[in-house]
CSV table of N, CA and C in Angstrom, one decimal:
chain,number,residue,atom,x,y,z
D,1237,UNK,N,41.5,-80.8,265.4
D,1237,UNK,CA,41.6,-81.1,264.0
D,1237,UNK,C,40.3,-80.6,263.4
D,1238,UNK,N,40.2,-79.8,262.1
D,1238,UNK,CA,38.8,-79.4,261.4
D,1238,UNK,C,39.3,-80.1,260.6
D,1239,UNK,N,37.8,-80.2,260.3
D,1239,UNK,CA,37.4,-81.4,259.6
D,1239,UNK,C,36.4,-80.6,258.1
D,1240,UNK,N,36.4,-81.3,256.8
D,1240,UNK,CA,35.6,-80.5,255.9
D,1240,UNK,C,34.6,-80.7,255.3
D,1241,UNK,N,33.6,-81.0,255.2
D,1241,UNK,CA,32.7,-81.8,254.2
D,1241,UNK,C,31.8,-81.1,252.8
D,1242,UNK,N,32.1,-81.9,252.1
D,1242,UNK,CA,31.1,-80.7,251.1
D,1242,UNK,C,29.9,-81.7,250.6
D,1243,UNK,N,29.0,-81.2,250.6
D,1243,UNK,CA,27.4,-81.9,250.2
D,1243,UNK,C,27.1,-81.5,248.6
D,1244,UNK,N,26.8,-82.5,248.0
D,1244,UNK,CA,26.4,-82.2,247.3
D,1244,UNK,C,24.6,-82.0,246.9
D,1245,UNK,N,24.3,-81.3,246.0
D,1245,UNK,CA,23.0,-80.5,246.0
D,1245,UNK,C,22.2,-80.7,244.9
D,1246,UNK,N,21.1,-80.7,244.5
D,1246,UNK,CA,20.3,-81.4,243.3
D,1246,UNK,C,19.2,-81.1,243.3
D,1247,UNK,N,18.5,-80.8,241.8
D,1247,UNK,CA,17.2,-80.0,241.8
D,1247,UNK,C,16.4,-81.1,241.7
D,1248,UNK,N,14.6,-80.9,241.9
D,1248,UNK,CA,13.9,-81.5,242.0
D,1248,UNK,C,12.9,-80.8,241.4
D,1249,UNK,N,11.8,-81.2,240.8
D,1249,UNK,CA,11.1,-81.0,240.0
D,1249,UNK,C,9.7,-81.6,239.4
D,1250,UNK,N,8.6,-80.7,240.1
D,1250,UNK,CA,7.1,-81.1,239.6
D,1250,UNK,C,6.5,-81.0,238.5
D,1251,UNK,N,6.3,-82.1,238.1
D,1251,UNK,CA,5.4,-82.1,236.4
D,1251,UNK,C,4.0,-81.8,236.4
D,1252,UNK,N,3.1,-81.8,238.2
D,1252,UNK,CA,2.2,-80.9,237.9
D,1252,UNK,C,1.8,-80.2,238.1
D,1253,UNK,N,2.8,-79.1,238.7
D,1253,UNK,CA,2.9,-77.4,239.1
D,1253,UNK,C,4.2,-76.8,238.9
D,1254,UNK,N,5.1,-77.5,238.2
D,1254,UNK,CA,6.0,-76.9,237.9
D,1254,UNK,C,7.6,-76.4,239.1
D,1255,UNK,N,6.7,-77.0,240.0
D,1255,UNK,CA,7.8,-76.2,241.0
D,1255,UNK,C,9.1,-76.5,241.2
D,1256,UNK,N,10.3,-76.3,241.3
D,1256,UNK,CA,11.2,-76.4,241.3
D,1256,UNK,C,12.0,-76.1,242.6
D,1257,UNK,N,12.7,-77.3,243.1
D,1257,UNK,CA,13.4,-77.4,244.9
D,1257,UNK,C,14.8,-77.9,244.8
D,1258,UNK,N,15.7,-77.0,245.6
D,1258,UNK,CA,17.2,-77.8,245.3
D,1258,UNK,C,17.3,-78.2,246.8
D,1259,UNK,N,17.6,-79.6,246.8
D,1259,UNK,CA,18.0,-80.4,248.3
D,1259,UNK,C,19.2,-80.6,248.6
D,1260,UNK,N,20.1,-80.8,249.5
D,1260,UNK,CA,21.2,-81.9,249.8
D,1260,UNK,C,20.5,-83.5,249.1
D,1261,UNK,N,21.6,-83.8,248.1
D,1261,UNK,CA,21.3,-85.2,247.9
D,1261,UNK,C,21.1,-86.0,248.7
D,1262,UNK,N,22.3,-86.4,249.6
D,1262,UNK,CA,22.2,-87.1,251.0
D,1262,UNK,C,20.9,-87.2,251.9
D,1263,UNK,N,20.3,-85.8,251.9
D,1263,UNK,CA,19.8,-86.3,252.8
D,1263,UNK,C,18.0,-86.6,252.1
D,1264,UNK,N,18.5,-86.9,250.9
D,1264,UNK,CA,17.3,-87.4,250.7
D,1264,UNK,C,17.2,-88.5,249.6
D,1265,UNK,N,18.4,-89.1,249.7
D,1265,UNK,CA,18.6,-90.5,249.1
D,1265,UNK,C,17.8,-91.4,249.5
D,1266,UNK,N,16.9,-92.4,248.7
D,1266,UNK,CA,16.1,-93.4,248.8
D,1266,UNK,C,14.9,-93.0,249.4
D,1267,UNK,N,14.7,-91.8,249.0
D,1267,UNK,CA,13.1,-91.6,249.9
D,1267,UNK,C,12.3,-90.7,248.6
D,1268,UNK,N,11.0,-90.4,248.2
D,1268,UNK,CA,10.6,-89.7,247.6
D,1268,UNK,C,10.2,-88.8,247.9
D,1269,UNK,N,10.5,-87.3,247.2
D,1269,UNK,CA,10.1,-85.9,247.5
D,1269,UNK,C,8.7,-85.4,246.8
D,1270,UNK,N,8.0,-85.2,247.9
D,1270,UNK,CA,6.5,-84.6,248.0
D,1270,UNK,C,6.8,-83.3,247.5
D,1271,UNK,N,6.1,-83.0,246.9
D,1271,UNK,CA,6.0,-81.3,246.2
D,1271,UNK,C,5.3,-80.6,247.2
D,1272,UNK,N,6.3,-79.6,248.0
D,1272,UNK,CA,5.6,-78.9,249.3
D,1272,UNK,C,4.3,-77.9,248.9
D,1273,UNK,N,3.9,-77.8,247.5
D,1273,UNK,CA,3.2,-76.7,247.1
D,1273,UNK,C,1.7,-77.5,246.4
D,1274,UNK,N,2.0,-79.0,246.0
D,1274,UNK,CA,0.6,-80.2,245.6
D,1274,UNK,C,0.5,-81.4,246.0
D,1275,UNK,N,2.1,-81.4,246.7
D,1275,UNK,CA,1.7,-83.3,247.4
D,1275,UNK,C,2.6,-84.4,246.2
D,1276,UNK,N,2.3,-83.8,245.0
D,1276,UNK,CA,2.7,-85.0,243.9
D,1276,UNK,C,4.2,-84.9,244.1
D,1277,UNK,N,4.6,-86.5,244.2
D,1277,UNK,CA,5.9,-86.8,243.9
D,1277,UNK,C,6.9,-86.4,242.9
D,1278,UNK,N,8.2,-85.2,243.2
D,1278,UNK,CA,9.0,-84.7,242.3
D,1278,UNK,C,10.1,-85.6,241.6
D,1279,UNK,N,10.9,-85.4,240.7
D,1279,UNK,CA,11.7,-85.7,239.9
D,1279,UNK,C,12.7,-85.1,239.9
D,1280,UNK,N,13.9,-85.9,240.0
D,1280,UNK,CA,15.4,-85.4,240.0
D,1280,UNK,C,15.9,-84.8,238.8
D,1281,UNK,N,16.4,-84.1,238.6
D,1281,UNK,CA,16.8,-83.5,237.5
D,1281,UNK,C,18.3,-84.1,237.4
D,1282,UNK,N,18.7,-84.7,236.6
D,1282,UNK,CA,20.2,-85.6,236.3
D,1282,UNK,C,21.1,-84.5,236.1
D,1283,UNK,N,21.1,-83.3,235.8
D,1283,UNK,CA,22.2,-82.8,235.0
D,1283,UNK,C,22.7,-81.7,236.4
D,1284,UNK,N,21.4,-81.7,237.9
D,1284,UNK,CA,21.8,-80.9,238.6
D,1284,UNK,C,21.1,-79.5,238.4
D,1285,UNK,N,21.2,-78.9,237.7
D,1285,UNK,CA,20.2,-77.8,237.4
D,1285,UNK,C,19.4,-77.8,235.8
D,1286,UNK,N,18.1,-77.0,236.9
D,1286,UNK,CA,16.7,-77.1,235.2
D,1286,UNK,C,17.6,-76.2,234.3
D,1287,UNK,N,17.1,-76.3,232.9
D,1287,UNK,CA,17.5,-75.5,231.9
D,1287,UNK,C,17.5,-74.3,232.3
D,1288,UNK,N,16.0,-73.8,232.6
D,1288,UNK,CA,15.3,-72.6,232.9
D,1288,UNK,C,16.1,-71.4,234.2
D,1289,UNK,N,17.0,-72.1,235.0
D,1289,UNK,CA,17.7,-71.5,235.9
D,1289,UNK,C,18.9,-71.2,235.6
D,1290,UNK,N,19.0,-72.3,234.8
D,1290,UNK,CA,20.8,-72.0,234.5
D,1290,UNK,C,20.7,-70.8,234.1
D,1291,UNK,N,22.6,-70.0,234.7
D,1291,UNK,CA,22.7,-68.2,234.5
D,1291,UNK,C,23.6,-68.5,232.9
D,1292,UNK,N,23.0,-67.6,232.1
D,1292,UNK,CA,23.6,-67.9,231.0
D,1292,UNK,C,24.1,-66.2,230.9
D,1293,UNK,N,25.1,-66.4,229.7
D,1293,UNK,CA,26.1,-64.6,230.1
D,1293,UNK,C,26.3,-64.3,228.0
């Protein structure tokens, strides 16, 4: 039997370098994400993607 799972995915985002990271949500529920590039604690972005990435046509 296959089996299917789909993850959902979520941006993350430094207010003081700017950097921007997309995770698996799951696997990083209830823990705080370190900005791999200054250490400071990033911010979830609610809507799933920054403005600035979204592909606009």
């Amino acid at each position: 039997m296959e089996t299917t799972s789909t993850s959902t995915t979520g941006w993350w985002n430094c207010a003081e370098c700017d950097v921007d990271l997309e995770l698996v949500e799951s696997d990083v529920t209830g823990f705080a994400v370190d900005c791999p590039d200054c250490g400071q604690t990033m911010a979830q972005w609610r809507d799933g993607i920054p403005d600035h990435l979204r592909m606009t046509g």
